[in-house]
Coordinates of C-alpha atoms in Angstrom, one line a residue:
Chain S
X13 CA 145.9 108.9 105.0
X14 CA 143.5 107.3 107.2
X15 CA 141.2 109.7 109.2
X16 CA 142.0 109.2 112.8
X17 CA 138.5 109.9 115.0
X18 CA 140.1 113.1 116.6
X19 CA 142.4 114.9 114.4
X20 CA 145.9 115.6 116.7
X21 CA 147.8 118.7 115.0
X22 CA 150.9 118.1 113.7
X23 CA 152.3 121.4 115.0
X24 CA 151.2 123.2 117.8
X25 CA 152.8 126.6 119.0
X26 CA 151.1 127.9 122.5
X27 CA 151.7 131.6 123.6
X28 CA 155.0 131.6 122.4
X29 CA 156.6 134.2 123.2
X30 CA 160.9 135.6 122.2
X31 CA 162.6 138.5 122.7
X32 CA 166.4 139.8 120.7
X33 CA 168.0 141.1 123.6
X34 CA 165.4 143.6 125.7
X35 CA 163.2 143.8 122.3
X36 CA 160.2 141.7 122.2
X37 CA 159.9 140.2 118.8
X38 CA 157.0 137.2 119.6
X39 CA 154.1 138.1 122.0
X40 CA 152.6 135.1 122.6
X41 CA 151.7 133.4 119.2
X42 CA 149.0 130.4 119.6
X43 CA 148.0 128.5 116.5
X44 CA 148.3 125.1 115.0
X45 CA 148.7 123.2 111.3
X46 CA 146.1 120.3 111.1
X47 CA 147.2 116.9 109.4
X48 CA 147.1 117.9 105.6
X49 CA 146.7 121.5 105.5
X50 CA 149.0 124.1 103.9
X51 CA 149.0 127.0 106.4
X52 CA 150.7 130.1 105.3
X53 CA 152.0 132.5 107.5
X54 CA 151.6 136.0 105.9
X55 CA 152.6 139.3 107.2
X56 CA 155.1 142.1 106.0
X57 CA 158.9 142.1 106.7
X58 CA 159.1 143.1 110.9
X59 CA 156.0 141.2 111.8
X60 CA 157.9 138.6 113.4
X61 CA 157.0 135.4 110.7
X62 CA 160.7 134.8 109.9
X63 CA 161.5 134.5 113.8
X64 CA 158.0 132.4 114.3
X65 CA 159.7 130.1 111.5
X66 CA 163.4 129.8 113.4
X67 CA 161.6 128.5 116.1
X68 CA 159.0 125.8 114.4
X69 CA 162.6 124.6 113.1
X70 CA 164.2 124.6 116.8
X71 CA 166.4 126.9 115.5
X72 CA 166.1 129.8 118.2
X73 CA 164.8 129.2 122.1
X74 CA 162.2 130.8 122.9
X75 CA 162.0 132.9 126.2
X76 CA 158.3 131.2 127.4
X77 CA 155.6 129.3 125.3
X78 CA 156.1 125.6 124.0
X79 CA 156.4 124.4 120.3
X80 CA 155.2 120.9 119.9
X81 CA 155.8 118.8 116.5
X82 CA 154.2 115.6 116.0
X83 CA 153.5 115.3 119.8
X84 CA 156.7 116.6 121.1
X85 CA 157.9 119.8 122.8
X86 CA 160.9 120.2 121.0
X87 CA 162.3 122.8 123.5
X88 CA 162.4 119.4 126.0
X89 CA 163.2 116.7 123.9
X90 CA 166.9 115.2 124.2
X91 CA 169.0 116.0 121.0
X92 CA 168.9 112.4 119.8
X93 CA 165.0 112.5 120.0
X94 CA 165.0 115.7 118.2
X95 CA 167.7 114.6 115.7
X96 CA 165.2 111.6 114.8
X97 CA 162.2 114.4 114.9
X98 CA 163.5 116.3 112.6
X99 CA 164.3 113.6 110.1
X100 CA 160.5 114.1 109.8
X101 CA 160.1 117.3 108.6
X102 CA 161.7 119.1 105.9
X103 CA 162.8 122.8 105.1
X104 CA 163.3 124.4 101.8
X105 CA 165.0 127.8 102.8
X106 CA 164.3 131.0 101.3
X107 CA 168.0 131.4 99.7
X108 CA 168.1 127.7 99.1
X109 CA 170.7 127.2 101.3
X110 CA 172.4 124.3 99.3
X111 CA 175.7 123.4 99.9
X112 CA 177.9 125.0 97.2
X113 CA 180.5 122.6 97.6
X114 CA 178.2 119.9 96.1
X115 CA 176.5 119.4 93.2
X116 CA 173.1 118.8 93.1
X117 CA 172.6 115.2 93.7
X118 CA 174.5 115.7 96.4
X119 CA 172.5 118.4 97.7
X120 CA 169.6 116.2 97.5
X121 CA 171.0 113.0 98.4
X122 CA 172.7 114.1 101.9
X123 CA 169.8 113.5 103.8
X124 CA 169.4 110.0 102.6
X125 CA 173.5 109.8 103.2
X126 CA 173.2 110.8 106.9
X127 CA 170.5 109.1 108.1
X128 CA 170.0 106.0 106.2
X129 CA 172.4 102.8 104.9
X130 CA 170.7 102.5 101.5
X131 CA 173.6 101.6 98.9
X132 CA 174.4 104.4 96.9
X133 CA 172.4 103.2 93.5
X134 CA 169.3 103.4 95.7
X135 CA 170.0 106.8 97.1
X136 CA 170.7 108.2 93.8
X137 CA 167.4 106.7 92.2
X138 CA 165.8 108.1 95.3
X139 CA 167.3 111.7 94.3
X140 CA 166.4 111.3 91.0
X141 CA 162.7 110.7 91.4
X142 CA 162.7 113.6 93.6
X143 CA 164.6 115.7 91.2
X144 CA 162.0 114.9 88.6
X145 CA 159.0 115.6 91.0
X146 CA 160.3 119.6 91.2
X147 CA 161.3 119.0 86.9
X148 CA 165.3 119.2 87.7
X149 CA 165.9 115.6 85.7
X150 CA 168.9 115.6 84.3
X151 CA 170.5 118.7 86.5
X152 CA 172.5 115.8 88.7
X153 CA 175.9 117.6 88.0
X154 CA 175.8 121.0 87.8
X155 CA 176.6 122.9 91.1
X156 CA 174.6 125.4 92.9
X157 CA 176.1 128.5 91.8
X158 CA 175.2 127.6 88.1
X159 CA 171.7 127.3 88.4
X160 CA 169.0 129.9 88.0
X161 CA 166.8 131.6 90.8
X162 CA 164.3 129.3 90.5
X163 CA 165.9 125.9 90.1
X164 CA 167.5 126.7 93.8
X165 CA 164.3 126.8 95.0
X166 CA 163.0 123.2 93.4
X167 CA 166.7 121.8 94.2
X168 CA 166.0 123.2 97.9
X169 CA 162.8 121.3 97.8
X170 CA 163.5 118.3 96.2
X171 CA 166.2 118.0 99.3
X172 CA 163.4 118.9 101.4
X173 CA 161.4 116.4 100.7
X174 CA 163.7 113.4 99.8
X175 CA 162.9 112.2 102.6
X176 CA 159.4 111.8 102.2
X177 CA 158.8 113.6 105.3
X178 CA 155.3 114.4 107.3
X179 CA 155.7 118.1 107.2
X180 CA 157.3 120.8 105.1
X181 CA 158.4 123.7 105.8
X182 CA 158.7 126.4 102.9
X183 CA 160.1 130.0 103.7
X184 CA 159.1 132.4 101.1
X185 CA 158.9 130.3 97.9
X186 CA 158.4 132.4 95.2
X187 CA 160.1 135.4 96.8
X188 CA 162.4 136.9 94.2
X189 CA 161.0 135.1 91.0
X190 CA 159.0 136.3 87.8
X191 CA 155.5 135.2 87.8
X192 CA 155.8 132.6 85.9
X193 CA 158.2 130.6 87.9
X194 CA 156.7 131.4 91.2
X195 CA 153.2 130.1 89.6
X196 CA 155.2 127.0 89.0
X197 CA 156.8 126.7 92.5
X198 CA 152.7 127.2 94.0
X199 CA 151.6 124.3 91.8
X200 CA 154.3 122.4 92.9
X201 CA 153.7 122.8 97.0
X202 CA 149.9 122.1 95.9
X203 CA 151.0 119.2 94.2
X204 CA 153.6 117.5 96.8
X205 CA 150.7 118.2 99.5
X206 CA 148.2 116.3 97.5
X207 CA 150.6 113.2 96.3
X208 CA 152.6 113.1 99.6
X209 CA 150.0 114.3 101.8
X210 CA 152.6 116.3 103.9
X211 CA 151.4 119.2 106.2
X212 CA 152.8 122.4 104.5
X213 CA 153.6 125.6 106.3
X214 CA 155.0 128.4 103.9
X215 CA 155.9 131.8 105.3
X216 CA 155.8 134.3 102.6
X217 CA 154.7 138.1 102.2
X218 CA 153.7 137.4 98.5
X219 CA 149.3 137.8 98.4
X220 CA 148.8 136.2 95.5
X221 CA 150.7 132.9 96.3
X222 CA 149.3 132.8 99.6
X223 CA 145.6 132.9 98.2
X224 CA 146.5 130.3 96.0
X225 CA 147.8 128.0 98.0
X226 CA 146.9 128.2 101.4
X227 CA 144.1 126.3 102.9
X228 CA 144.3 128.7 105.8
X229 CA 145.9 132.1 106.1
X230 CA 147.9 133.3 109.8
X231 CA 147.9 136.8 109.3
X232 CA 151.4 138.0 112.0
X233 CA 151.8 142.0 112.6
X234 CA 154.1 143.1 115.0
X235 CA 154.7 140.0 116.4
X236 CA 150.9 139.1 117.3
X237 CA 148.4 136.8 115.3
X238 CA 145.8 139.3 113.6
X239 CA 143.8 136.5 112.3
X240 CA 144.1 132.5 111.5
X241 CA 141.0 131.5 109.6
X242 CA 140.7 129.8 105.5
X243 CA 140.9 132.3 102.5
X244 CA 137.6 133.5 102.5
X245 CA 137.4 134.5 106.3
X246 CA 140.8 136.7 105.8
X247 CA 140.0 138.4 102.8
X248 CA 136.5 139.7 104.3
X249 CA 138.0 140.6 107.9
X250 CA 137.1 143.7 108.8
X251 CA 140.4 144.8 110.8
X252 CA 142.2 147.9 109.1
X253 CA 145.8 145.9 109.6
X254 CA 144.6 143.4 107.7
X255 CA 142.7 145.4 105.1
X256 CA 145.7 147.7 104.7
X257 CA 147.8 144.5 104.2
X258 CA 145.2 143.0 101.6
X259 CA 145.2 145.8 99.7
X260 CA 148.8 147.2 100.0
X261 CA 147.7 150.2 101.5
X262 CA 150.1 152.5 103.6
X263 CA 149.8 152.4 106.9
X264 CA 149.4 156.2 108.5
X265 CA 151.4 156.7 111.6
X266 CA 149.5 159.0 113.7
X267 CA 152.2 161.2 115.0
X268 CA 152.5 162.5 118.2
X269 CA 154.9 165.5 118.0
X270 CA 156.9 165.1 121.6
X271 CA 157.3 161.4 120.2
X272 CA 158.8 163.0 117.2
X273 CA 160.7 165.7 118.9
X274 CA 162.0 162.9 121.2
X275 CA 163.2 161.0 118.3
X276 CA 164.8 163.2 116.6
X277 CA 167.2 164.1 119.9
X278 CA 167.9 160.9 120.7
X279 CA 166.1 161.0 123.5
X280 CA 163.1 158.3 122.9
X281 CA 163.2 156.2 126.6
X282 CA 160.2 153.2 125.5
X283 CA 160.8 151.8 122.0
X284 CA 157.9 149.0 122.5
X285 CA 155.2 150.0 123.3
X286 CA 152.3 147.1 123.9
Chain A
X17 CA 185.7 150.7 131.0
X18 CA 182.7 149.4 129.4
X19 CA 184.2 149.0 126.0
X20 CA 187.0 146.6 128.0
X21 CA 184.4 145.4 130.0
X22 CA 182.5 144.3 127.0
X23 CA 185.7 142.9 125.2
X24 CA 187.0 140.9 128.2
X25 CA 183.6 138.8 128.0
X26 CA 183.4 138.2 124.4
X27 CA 186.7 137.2 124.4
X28 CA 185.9 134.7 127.4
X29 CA 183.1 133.5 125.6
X30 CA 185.1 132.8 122.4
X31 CA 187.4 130.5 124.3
X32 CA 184.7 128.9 126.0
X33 CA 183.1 127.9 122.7
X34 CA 186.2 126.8 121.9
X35 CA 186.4 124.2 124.7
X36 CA 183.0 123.3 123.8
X37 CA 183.8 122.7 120.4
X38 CA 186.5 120.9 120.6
X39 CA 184.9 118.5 123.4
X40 CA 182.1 118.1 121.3
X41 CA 184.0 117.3 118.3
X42 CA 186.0 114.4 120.0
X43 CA 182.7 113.2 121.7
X44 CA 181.1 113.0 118.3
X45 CA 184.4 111.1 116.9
X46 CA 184.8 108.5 119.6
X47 CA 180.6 108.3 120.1
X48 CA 179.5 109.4 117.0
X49 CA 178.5 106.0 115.8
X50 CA 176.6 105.1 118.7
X51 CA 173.9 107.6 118.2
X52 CA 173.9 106.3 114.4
X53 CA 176.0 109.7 113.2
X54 CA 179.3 108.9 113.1
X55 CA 182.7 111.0 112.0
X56 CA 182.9 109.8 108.6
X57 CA 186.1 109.0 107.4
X58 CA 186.1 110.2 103.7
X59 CA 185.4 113.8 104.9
X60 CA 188.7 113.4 107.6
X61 CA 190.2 112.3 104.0
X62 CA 189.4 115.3 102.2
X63 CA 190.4 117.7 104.8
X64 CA 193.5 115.8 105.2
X65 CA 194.3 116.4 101.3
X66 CA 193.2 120.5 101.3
X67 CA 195.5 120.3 104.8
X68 CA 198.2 118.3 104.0
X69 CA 198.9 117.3 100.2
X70 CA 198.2 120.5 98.9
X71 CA 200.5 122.2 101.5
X72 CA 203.7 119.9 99.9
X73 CA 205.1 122.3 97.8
X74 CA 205.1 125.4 99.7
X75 CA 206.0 123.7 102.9
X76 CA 209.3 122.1 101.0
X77 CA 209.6 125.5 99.4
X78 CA 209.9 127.5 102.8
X79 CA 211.9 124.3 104.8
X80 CA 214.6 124.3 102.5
X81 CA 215.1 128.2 102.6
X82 CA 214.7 128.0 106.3
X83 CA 217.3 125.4 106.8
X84 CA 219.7 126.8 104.5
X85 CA 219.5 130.3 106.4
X86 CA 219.7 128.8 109.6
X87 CA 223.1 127.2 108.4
X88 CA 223.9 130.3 107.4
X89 CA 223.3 132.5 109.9
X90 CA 224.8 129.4 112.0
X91 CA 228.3 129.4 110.3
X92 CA 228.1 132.9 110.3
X93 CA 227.4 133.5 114.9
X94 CA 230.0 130.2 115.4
X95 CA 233.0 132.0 113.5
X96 CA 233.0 133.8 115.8
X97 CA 234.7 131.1 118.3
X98 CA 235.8 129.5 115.1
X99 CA 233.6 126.8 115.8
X100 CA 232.1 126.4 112.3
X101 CA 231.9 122.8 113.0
X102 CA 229.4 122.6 115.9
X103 CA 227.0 124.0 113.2
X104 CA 224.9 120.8 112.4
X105 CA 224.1 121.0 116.5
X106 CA 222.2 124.2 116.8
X107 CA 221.0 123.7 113.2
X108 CA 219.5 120.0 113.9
X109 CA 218.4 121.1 117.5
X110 CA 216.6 124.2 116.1
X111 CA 214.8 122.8 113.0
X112 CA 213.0 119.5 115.0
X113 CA 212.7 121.8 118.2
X114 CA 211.3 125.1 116.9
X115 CA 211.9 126.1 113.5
X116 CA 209.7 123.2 111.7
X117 CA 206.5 123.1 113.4
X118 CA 206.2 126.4 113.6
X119 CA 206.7 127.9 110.2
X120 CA 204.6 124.6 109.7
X121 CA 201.9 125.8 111.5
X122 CA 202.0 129.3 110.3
X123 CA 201.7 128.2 107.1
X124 CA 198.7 125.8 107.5
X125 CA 197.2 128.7 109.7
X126 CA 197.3 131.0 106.2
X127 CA 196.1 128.7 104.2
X128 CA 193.8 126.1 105.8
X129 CA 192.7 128.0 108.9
X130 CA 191.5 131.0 106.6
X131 CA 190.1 128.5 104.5
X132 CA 188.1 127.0 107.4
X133 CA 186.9 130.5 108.8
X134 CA 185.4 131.5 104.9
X135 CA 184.0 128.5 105.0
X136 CA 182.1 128.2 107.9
X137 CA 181.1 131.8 107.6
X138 CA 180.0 131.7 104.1
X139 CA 178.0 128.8 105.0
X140 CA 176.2 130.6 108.1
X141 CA 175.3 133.5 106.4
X142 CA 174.4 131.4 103.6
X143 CA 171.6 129.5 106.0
X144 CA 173.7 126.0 105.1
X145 CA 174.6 125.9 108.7
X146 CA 171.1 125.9 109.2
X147 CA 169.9 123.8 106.5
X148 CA 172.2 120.8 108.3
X149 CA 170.3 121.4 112.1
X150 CA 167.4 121.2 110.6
X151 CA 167.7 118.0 108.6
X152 CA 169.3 116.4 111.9
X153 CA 173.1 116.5 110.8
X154 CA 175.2 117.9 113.8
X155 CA 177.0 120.5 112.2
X156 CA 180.1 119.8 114.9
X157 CA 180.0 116.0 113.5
X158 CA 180.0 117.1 110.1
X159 CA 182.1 120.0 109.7
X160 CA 184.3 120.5 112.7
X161 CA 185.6 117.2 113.9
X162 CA 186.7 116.1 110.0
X163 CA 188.7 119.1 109.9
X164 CA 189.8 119.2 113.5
X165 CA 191.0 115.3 112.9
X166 CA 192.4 115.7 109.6
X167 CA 194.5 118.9 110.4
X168 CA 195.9 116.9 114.1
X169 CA 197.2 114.1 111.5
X170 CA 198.2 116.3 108.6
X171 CA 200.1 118.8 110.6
X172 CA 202.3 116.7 112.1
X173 CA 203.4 114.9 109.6
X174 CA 203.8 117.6 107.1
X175 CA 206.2 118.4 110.2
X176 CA 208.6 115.7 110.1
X177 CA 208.4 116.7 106.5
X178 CA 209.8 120.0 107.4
X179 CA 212.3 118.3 109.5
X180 CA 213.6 116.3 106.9
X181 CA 214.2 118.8 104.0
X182 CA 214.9 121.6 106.1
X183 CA 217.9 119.7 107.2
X184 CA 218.6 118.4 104.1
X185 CA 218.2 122.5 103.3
X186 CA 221.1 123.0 106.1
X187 CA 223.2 119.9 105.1
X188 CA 223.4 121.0 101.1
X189 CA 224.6 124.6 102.2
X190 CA 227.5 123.0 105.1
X191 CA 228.7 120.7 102.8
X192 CA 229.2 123.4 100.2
X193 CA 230.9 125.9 102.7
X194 CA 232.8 123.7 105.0
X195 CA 233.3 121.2 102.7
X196 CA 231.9 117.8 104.6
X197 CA 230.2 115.7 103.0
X198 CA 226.2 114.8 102.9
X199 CA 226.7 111.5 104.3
X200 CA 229.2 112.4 107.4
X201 CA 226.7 115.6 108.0
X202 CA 223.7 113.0 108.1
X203 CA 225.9 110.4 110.6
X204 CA 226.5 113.9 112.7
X205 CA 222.6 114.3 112.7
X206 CA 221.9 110.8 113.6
X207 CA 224.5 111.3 116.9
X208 CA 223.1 114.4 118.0
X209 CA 219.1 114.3 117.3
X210 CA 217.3 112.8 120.1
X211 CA 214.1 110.9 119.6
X212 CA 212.8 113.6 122.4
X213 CA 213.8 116.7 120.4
X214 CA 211.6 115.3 117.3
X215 CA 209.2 114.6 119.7
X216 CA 209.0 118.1 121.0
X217 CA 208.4 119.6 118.1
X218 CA 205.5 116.9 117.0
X219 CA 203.7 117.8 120.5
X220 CA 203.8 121.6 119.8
X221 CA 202.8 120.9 116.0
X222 CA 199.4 118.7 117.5
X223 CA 198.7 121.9 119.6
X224 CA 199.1 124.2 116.6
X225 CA 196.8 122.0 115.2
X226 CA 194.2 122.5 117.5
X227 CA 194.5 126.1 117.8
X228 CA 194.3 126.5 114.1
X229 CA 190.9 125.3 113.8
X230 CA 189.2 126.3 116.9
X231 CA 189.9 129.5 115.6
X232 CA 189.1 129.2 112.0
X233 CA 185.6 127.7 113.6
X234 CA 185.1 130.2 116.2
X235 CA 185.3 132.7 113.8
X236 CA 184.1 131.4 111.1
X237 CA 181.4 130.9 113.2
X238 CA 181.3 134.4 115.1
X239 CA 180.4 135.8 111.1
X240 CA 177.2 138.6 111.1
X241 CA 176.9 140.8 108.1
X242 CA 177.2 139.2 104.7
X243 CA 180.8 138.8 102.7
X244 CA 182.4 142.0 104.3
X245 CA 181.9 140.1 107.6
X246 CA 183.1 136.8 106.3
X247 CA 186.5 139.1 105.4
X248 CA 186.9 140.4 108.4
X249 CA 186.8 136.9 110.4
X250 CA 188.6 134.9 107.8
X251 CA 191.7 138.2 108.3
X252 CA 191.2 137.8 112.0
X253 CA 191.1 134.3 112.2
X254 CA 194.6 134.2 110.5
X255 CA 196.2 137.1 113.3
X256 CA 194.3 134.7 115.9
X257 CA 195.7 131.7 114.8
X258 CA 199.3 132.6 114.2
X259 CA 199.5 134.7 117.4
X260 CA 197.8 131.6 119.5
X261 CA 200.8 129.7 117.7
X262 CA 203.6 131.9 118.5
X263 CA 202.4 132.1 122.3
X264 CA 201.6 128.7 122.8
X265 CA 205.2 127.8 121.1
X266 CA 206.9 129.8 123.8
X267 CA 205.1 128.3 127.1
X268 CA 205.4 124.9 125.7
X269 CA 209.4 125.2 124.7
X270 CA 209.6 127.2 128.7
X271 CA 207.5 124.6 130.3
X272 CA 209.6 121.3 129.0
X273 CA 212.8 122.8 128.9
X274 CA 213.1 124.0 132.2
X275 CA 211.1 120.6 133.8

């Protein structure tokens, strides 16, 4: 990649900001992934990252704020512009989300289908190198519901990225996989980051794999940005949250006992409170 | 009141997705190509098969037992005026007219609507529904408009299918009870049918058609918590679909046969 004088982010997200009916889930996230980088978005299950992700992927509208990928608001753009867009970015889902009516050439090779007229022998050798990339050679036949945890996740990323797109988009990894594997799955998004130079952002709650991989950390609690800054600058923030996170400690509810009695009868008016 | 209340709009809203849907799903077959994502046609092609091939042998099953009963029950009413004869009328008039496309449709509502709902509903809570936004495939394009296309082509025709064996179903029990032969019962057809009664029933299965997979899709597509919830939408989809059917049948035979 050649270094352009003034580095444009690939993805920007400004005070985005998305409710689920009347509860506020998003309270105006800012941050952006710089050409290159592998951001992770860390934070534990409620903080809102899952939701962030839906709507990097256009797949939920958000109430206020704008999402811009390479340069364009994809809340505005016309659905051909967007279906062209997102032809540029690739998502490996966290259940995999192949088609279980193909097998896994398929899988890999729609993409290519859809969107380009390659003959077929070119798609499949395409698919293939891809396949070998995430070490699936030789899995071309066998259908999604007889492979393994892990080789869901490299088939969902080897579809992901058959299309050698600009930025990837990884939605807990190594979530639900023995060390081993999910040390495999981190070397890989290292790997396809360094050969491919694709911006990478990976939402996952799993420390370890974020530490390894990320070149910065986006620490989301309850639907806020705690802190966005490289490895080092997380792990020596000073805020509690974000200590407590760290270092799997429990966070104390202080509890206010008309709260609680409120609770308790049903009676609790405010659920959110700022 | 607010539980009607609440019922009344999700119902509208179902049926206004269904418009949607199936507006979008002929935009995306006639315009398809033009944004460089056409309908493709080995996809109508499969549908078609799990629609129509596979549906063969039950629908001949059920055709020939339907026409035989309704020369039954025909023989049976007209002896009454000793009018056994006349039977090949009300049996040729009510197989093409009514009894065809819709036991047709039923059928292909249990089987392929069903089929349709599990589907689409497996795939949503499965993120596949997802995985094909985000990698700029329309799901409409490539999910609904195959099957909406192959089922308005397969239903039909599995209907003159119907037709034919169900009469041949009614013409093998008359010529075994009032002794006339195949080929004088099959002139007697020829005389009475009308193009327009064939016809009838061909209109009313392309409706059934439709019906049966805007509701396989809305509900498919209506699916929220995991397989339990793909049950319960793949069940309702079916009472949708063959209630939708049944109505429909009766304001379409009311509208052209008083006009």
């Amino acid at each position: 990649m050649t270094e352009a004088p003034v580095i444009e982010p690939v993805i920007e997200v400004q005070d985005l900001v998305t409710h689920f009916g009347d509860r506020i889930i998003l309270k105006g996230i800012t941050l952006a992934v710089r050409p290159g980088e592998i951001l992770v978005i860390m934070g534990g299950s409620g903080s809102g990252k899952s939701t962030l992700l839906n709507h990097l992927l256009g797949l939920l509208v958000p109430t206020s704020g704008r999402v811009h990928i390479l340069g364009q608001d994809i809340n505005r753009i016309s659905g051909q512009a967007l279906s062209e867009l997102r032809q540029k970015t690739g998502v490996a889902f966290q259940g995999g989300a192949l088609f279980s009516s193909m097998s896994v050439l398929d899988n890999i090779m729609l993409p290519l289908i859809e969107h380009t007229h390659l003959d077929r022998m070119t798609m499949e050798i395409m698919a293939r190198m891809k396949m070998e990339v995430v070490s699936l050679a030789g899995f071309d036949a066998l259908m999604p519901a007889e492979l393994s945890g892990g080789m869901i996740k490299r088939a969902a990323l080897a579809r992901a990225i058959v299309m050698d797109p600009r930025i990837l988009f990884c939605d807990e990894p190594s979530a639900g996989l023995d060390p081993v594997v999910a040390a495999q799955i981190d070397d890989l998004i290292l790997l396809l980051r360094d050969a491919m130079q694709m911006s990478v952002v990976v939402v996952t709650h799993e420390l370890e794999s974020a530490f390894k991989i990320a070149d910065r950390i986006c620490v989301l609690d309850q639907g806020e940005v705690l802190a966005l800054g490289t490895v080092e600058e997380i792990r020596a923030n000073p805020n509690t949250r974000i200590q407590n996170l760290l270092n799997r400690r429990i966070e104390e509810a202080e509890l206010d006992p008309e709260e609680y009695l409120r609770r308790l009868t049903g009676q609790s008016s405010t659920k959110e409170g700022p | 009141m607010d539980k009607v209340g609440r019922a009344t709009a999700e119902g509208v809203a179902e049926v206004g997705l269904a418009g949607t849907l199936l507006f979008q799903a002929l935009g995306w077959t006639l315009w398809g190509w033009r944004r460089r994502q056409p309908v493709r046609l080995s996809a109508v092609f499969v549908q078609g098969m799990e629609v129509g091939i596979k549906a063969l042998p039950i629908v001949t099953i059920l055709s020939v037992t339907i026409g035989a009963m309704l020369a039954i029950q025909g023989i049976y009413s007209l002896s009454a005026f000793g009018a056994e004869s006349q039977v090949t009328l009300g049996v040729a008039l009510s197989v093409t007219r009514e009894f065809a496309p819709l036991i047709t449709g039923i059928l292909v509502a249990g089987r392929s609507g069903s089929a349709l709902a599990a589907r689409l509903g497996t795939m949503k809570i499965n993120q596949e529904i997802d995985a094909l936004v985000v990698m700029g495939i329309n799901p409409v394009r490539f999910l609904v408009a195959p099957a909406l296309l192959g089922t308005l082509v397969m239903l039909p025709a599995l209907t003159i299918w119907a037709d034919f064996i169900a009469l041949l179903g009614a013409g093998m029990y008359v010529s075994v009870e009032l002794g006339m032969s195949l080929s004088a019962y099959t002139d007697e057809l020829i005389s009475l049918l009308k193009v327009n009664d064939v016809l009838h029933g061909l209109g009313k299965s392309a409706l059934f058609a439709v019906l049966i997979v805007l509701v396989g899709v809305v509900n498919g597509a209506s699916v929220t918590g995991g397989a339990e919830g793909v049950g319960r939408m793949t069940t309702r989809s079916v009472v949708h679909a063959i209630s939708a059917i049944v109505i429909t049948d009766m304001i379409f035979a009311f509208v052209l046969t008083r006009s």
